[in-house]
Coordinates of C-alpha atoms in Angstrom, one line a residue:
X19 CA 243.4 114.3 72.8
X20 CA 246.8 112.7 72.1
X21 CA 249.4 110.7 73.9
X22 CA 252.3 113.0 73.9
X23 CA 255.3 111.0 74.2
X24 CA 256.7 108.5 72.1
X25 CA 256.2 104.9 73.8
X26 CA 259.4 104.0 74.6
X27 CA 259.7 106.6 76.6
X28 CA 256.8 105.6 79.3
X29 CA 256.8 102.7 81.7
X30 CA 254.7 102.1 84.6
X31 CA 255.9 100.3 88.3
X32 CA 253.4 99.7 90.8
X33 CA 255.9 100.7 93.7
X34 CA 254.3 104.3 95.5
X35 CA 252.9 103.2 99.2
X36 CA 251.8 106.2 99.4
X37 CA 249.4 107.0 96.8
X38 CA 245.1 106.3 97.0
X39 CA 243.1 105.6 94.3
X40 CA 239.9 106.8 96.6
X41 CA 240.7 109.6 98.3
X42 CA 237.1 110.7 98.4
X43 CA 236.3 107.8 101.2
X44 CA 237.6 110.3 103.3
X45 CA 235.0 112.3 103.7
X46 CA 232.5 109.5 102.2
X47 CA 233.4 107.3 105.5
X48 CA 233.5 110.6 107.9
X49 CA 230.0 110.9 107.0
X50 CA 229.1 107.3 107.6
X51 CA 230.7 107.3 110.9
X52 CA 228.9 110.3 112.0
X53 CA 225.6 108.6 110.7
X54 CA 226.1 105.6 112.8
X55 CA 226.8 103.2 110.5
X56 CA 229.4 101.4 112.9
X57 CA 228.0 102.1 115.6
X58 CA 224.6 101.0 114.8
X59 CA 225.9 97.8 113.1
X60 CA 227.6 97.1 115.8
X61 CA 225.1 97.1 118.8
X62 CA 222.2 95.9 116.4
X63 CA 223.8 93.1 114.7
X64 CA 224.4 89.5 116.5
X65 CA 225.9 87.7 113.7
X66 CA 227.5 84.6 115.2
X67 CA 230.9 82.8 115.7
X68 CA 234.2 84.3 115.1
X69 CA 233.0 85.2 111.3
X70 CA 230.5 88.0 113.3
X71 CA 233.1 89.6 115.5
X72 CA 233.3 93.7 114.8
X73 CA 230.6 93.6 113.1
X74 CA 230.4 97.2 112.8
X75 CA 234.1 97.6 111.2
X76 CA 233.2 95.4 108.6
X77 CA 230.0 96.7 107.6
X78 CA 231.8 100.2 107.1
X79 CA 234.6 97.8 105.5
X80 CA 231.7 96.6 102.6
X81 CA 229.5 100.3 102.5
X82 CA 233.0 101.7 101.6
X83 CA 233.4 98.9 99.0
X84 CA 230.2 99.9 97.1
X85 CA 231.0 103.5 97.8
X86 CA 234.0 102.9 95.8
X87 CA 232.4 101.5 93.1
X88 CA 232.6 98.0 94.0
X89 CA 230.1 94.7 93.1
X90 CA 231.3 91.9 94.3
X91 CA 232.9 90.4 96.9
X92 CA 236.5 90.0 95.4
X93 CA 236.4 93.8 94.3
X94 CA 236.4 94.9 98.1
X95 CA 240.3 94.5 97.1
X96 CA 239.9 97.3 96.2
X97 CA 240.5 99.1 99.2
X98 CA 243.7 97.3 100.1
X99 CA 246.1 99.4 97.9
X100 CA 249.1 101.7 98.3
X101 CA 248.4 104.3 101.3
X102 CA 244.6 103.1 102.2
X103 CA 246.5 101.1 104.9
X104 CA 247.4 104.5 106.6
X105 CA 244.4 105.9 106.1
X106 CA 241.7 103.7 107.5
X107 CA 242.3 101.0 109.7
X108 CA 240.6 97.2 109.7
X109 CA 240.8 96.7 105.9
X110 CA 239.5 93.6 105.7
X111 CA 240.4 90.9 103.2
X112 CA 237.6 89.7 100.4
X113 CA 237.8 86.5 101.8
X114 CA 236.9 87.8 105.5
X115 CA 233.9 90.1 104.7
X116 CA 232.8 86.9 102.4
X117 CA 232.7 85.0 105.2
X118 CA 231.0 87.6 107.5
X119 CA 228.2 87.4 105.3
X120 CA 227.7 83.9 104.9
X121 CA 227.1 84.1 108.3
X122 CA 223.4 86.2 107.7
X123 CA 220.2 84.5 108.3
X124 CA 216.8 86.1 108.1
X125 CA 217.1 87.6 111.5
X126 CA 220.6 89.2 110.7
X127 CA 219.0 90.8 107.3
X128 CA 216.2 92.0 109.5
X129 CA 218.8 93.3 112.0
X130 CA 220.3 95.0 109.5
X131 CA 217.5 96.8 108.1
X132 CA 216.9 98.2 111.6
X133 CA 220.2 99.7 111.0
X134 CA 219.8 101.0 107.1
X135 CA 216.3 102.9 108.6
X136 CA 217.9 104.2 111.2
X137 CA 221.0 105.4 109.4
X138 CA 218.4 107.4 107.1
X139 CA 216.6 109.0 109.9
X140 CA 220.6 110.2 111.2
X141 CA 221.3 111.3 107.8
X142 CA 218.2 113.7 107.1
X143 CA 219.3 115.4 110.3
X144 CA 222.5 116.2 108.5
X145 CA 221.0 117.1 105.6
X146 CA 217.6 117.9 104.9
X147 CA 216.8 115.0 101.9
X148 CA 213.3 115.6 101.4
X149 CA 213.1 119.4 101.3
X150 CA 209.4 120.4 100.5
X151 CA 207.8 124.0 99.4
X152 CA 204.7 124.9 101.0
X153 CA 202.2 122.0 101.7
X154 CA 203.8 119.9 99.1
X155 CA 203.5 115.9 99.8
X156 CA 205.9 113.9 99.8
X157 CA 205.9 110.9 96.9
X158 CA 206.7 107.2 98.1
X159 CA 207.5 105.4 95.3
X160 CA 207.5 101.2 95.5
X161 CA 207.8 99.0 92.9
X162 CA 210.3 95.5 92.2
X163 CA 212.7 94.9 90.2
X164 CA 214.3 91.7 88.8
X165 CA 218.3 90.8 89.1
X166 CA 219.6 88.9 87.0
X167 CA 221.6 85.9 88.0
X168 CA 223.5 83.0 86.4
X169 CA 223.9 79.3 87.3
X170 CA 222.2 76.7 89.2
X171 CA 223.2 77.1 92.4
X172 CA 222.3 80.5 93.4
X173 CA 220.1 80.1 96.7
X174 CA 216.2 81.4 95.4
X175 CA 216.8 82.1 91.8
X176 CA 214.0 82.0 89.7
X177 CA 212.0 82.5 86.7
X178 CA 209.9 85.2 87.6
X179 CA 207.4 87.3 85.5
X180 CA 210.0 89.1 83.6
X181 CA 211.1 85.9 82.3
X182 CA 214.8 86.4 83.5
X183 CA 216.5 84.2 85.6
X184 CA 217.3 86.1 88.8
X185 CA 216.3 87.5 92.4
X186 CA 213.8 89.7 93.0
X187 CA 214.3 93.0 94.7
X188 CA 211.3 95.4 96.4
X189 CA 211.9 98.3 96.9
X190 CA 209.9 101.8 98.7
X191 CA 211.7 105.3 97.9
X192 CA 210.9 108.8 98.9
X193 CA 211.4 111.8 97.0
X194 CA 209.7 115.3 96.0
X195 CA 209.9 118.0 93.6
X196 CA 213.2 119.7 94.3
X197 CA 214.7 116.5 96.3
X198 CA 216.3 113.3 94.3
X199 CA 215.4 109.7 95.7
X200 CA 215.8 108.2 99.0
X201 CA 215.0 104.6 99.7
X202 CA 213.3 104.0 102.6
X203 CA 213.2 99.9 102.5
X204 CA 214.3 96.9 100.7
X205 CA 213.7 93.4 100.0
X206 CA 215.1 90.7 98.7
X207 CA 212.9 87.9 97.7
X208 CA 212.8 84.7 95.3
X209 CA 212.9 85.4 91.5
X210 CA 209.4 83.4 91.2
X211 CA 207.8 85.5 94.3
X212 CA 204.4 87.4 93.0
X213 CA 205.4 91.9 93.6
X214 CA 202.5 92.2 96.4
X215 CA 204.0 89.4 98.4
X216 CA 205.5 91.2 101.8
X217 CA 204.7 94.4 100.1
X218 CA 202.2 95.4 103.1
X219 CA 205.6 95.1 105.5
X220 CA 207.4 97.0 103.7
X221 CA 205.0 99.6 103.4
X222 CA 204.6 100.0 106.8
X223 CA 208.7 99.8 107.8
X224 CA 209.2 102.3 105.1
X225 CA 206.0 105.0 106.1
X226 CA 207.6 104.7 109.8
X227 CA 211.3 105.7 108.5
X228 CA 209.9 108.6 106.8
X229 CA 208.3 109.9 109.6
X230 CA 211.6 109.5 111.4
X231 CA 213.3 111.5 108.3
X232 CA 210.5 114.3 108.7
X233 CA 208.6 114.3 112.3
X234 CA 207.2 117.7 111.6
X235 CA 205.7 117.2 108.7
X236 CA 202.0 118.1 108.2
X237 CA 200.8 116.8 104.4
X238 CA 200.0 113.0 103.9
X239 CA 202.4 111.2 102.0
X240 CA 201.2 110.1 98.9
X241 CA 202.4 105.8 98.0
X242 CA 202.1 105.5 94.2
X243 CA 202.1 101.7 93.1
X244 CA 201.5 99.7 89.4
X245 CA 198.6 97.4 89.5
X246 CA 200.5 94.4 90.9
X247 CA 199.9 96.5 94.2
X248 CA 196.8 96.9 94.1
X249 CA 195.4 94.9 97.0
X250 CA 193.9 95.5 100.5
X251 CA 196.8 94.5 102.2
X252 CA 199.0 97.3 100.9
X253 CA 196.2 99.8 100.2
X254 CA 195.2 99.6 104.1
X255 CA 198.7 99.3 105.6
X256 CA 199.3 102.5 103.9
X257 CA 196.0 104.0 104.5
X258 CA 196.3 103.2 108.3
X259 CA 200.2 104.7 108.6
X260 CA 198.5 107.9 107.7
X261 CA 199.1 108.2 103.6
X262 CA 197.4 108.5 100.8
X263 CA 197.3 106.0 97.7
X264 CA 197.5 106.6 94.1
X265 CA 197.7 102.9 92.7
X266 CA 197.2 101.4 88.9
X267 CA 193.7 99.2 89.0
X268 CA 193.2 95.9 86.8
X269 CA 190.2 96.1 84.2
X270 CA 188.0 93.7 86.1
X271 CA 184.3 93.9 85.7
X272 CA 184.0 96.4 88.6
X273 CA 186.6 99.0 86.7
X274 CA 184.7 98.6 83.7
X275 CA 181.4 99.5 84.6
X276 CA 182.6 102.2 86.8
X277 CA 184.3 103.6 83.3
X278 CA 180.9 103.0 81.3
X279 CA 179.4 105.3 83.8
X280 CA 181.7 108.9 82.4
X281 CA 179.6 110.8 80.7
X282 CA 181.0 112.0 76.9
X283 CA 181.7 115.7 77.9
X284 CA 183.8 115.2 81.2
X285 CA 186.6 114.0 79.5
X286 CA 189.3 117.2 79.5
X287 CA 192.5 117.0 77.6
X288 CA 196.1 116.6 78.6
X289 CA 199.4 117.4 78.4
X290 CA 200.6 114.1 76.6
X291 CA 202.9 113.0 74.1
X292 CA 203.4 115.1 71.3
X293 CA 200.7 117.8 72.1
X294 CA 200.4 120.7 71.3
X295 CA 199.1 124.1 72.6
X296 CA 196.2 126.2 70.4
X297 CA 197.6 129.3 69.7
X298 CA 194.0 130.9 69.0
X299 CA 192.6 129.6 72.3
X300 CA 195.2 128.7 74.4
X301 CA 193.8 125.3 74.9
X302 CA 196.1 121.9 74.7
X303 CA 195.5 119.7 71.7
X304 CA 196.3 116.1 72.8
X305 CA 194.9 112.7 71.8
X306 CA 194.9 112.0 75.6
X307 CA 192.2 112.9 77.8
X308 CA 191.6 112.3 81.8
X309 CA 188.2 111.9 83.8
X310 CA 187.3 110.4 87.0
X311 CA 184.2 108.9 89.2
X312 CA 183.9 108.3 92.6
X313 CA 185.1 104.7 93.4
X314 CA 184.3 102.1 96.2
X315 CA 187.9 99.8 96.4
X316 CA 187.5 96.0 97.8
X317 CA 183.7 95.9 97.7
X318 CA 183.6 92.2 97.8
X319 CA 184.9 92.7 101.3
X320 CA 183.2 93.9 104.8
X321 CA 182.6 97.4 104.9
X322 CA 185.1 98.2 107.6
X323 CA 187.4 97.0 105.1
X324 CA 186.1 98.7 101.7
X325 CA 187.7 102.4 100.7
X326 CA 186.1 105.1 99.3
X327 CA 188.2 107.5 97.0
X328 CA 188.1 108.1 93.5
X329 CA 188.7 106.3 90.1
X330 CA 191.1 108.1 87.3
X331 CA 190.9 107.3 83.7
X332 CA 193.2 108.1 81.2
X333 CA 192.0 107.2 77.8
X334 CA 194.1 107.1 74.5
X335 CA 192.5 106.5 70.9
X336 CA 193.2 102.4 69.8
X337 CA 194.0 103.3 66.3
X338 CA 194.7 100.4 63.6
X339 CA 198.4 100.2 63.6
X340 CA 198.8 99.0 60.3
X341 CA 196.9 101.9 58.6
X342 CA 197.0 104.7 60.7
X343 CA 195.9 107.3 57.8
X344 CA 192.4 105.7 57.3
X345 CA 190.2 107.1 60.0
X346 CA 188.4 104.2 62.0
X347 CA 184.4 103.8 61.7
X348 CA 184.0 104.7 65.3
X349 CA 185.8 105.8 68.5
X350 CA 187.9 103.0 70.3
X351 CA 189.9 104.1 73.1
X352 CA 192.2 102.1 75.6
X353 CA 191.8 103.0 79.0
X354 CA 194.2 103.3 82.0
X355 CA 192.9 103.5 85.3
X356 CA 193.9 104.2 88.6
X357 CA 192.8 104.5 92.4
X358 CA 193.3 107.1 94.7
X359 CA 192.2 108.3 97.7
X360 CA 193.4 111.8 97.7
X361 CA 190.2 114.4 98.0
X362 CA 189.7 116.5 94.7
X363 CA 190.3 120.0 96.6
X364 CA 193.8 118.5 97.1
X365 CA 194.6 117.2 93.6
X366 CA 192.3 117.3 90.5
X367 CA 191.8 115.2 87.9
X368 CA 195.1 116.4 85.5
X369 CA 196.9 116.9 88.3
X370 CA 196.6 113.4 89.9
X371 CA 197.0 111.6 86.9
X372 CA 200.4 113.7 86.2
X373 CA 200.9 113.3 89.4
X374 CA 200.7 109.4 89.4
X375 CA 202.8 109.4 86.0
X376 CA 205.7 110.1 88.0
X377 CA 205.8 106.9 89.6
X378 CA 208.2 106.0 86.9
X379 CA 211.2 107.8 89.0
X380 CA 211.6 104.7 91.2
X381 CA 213.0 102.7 87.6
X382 CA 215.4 105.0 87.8
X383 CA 216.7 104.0 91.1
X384 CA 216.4 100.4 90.0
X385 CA 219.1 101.2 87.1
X386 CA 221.5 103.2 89.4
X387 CA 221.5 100.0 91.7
X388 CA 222.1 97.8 89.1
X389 CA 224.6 100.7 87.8
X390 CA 227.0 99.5 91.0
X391 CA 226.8 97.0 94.2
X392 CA 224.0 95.5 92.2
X393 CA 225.0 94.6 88.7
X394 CA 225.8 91.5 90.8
X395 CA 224.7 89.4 93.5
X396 CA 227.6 87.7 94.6
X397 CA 227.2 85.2 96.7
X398 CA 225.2 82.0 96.6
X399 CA 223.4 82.1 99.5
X400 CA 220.5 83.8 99.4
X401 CA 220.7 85.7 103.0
X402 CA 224.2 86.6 102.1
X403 CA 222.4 88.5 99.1
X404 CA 219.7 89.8 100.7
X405 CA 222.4 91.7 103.4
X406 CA 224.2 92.7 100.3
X407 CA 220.9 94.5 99.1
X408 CA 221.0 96.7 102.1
X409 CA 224.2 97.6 101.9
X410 CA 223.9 98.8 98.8
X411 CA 220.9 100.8 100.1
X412 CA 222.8 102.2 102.7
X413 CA 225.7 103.5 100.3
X414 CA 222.8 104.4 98.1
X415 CA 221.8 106.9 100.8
X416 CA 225.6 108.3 101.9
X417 CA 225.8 109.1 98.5
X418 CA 222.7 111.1 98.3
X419 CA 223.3 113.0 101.3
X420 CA 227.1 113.9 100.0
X421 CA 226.0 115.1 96.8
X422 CA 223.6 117.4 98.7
X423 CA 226.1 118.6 101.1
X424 CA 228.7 119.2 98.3
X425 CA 226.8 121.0 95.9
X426 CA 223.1 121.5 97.3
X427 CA 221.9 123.8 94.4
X428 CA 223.7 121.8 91.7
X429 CA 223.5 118.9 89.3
X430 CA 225.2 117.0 92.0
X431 CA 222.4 117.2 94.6
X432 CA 220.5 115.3 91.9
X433 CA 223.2 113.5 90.2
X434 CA 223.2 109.6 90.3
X435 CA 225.2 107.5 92.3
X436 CA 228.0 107.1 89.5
X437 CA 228.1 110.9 88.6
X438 CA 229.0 111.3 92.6
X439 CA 231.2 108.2 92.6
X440 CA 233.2 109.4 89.4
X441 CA 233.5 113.6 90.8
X442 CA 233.5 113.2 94.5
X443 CA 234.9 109.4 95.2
X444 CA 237.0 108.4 92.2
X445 CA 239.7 111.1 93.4
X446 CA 243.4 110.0 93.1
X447 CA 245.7 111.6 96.0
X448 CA 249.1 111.1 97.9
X449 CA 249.8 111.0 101.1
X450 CA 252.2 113.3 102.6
X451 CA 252.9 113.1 106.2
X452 CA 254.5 116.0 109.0
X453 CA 254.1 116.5 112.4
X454 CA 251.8 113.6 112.7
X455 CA 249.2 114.9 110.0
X456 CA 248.5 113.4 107.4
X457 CA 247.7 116.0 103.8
X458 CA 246.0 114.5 101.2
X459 CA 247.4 116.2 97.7
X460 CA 244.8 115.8 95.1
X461 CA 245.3 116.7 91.7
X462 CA 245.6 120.2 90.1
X463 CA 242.4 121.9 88.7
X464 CA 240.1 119.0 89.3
X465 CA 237.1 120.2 88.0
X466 CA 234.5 119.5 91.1
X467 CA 237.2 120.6 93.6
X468 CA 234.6 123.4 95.2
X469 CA 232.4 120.4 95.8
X470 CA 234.6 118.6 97.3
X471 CA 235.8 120.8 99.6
X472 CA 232.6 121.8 100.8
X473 CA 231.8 117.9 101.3
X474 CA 235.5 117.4 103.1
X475 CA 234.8 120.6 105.6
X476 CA 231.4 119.9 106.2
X477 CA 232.4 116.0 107.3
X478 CA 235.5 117.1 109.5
X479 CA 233.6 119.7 111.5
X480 CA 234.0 119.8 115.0
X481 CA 231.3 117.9 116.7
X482 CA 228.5 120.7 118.1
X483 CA 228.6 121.9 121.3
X484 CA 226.7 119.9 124.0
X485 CA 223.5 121.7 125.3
X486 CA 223.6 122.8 128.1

């Protein structure tokens, strides 16, 4: 592609009041609305002094920030441009939604999380997020991440055990085979906090929102974890909610002798890296095989508080790495283990250790945060931060839902939070005005226009009739 005229003949004036950089907060903020975001925020939320009045308009003000693409603070400018003045109203000032949430304290945060759960449980009535075939469970996915931050006087930063400088975010997500992500909690917590501390909480708030989300539900969820979960704590708070576990183990003494017990011919191959299929007998070559034993969890602990279920082990030849070529005297193998209490009829051995592979989706999640509101944290107090996190949770989720609504069997039901930003969000229009309506024209030919006016009718349907 070339520029076409000669530059001379081009100049730019920012002088049109009437054109919108955004014109897909439209629909994006219809949504919100009709999820209760204001309303919610505003009947939960008890933020004090003047800097906590309408509380509700200026948490739509910041979830249309982030929605918009921005990650800080000053970017909520964004939304103060040509004709966004006539198309939403209370568009607050940087300064004014900075001050809102200096305001937070723990309880606020908390308050505010009330609101982000609840907003989920709306939106899956919408939409159906976590569409399931059959008896197919439902994956809850938690994990932390580190954010990196800069500067000394950033309220709870930390060197934690990534080695980075930053804040440390936990989060539990929801998703299945034929449905993207959700996240069903959040927290924000000092860089040099240990993962399992508060992960029990979190647990539990996030196994209660999803039976919000899906009430009729019949198969237990399934909470995969890495080994920095694996604890009674979070084991039983999930256990007790009514879900089953599927976590990484440490090699301690117990694991090991629990291994040493496999017999040599109950290993069974895998689907792995680089394997391949026989094509004589139809069997998979791999240099990874699973087998499992029955498993007693916490026996150090009383009995009421030990779990039965069963230990998975993946093992994967230890080769020499710097002579690969020259076979090795004997067999070495590193092992990977994990726990779960899932019954065998349910999930066999390959299955469940595929199965608990798939935890990996949630880093996925972790990048598309840190692919918008979070690339920064941008205040310096920490509870201002900690709000900010579930706001971006909460934008996370509209734009989940949208991408559903617009195309449901499309890439964009899938699509991450910028693909949706840049296709349904990023959408430049003018504003025309006649016998008091307002007509957004958008641009010729744009490429996901079927999505988006699937998304725009869908969020400026009349409401639905009233029972009688």
């Amino acid at each position: 592609m070339q520029f076409k005229h000669a530059p001379a003949a081009v100049s730019a004036v920012f002088d049109d009041p009437n054109l919108v950089s955004f014109a897909g907060l439209v629909p994006m903020l219809r949504l919100a609305r009709a999820a209760g975001v204001e309303r919610l925020a505003q009947s939960w939320l008890s933020v004090p002094t003047d800097k906590g009045a309408n509380a509700g308009a200026k948490v739509m003000a910041l979830v249309a920030g982030m929605l918009a693409g921005a990650d800080s603070i000053e970017d909520m400018n964004l939304l103060r441009h040509g004709g966004m003045g006539r198309l939403f109203d209370r568009v607050y000032a940087p300064s004014t939604l900075g001050s809102f949430l200096r305001e937070f304290r723990f309880g606020h945060v908390r308050q505010l999380d009330a609101v982000s759960c609840r907003v989920l449980a709306d939106l899956a009535g919408h939409m159906p997020l976590l569409r399931t075939r059959g008896d197919e469970r439902v994956m809850v996915d938690l994990d932390d991440t580190i954010i990196e931050v800069h500067g000394y006087k950033k309220q709870g930063a930390g060197f934690g055990y990534s080695g980075v400088r930053g804040l440390n975010a936990l989060l539990a997500t929801a998703s299945t085979t034929s449905s993207a992500p959700v996240i069903l909690g959040q927290r924000l917590r000092q860089g040099k906090t240990g993962s399992p501390k508060g992960a029990a909480r979190i647990v539990g708030d996030a196994l209660a929102t999803l039976r919000r989300m899906n009430p009729a539900g019949t198969s237990r969820p399934l909470l995969r974890a890495d080994s920095a979960f694996y604890g009674h704590a979070t084991i039983g708070t999930a256990i007790n909610a009514g879900a089953d576990v599927s976590v990484t183990v440490r090699m301690d003494p117990a694991v090991k002798a629990a291994i040493a017990t496999i017999a040599e011919d109950a290993w069974e191959m895998i689907e792995y890296t680089d394997a391949i299929r026989d094509e004589i007998t139809g069997q998979l070559v791999s240099k990874a095989e699973v087998a499992e034993v029955p498993f007693t969890a916490f026996r150090s602990r009383k009995n009421a508080e030990r779990v039965e279920g069963r230990l998975v082990v993946r093992r994967i030849p230890d080769l020499n790495p710097n002579n690969v070529e020259q076979p090795t005297l004997f067999d070495t193998y590193r092992h990977h283990a994990f726990f779960t209490t899932t019954d065998k009829d349910v999930m066999d051995t390959v299955i469940a250790d595929k199965t608990h592979r798939g935890h990996a989706i949630i880093e996925q999640i972790h990048a598309d945060l840190k692919n918008g509101p979070l690339a920064h944290l941008p205040s310096g107090v920490f509870t201002a931060n900690s709000a900010w996190l579930v706001l971006a949770v909460i934008a996370f989720n509209l734009t989940r839902t949208a991408g559903l609504i617009a195309d449901q069997a499309g890439r964009l039901a899938k699509a991450t939070t910028a693909t949706i930003r840049r296709t349904l969000i990023h959408i430049p229009a003018r504003l025309a005005r006649s016998a008091r309506r307002i007509t957004l024209h958008l641009p010729e030919a744009w490429p996901w226009q079927n999505a988006f006016d699937r998304l725009f009718t869908a969020t400026h349907a009349p409401p639905p009739a009233a029972a009688n």
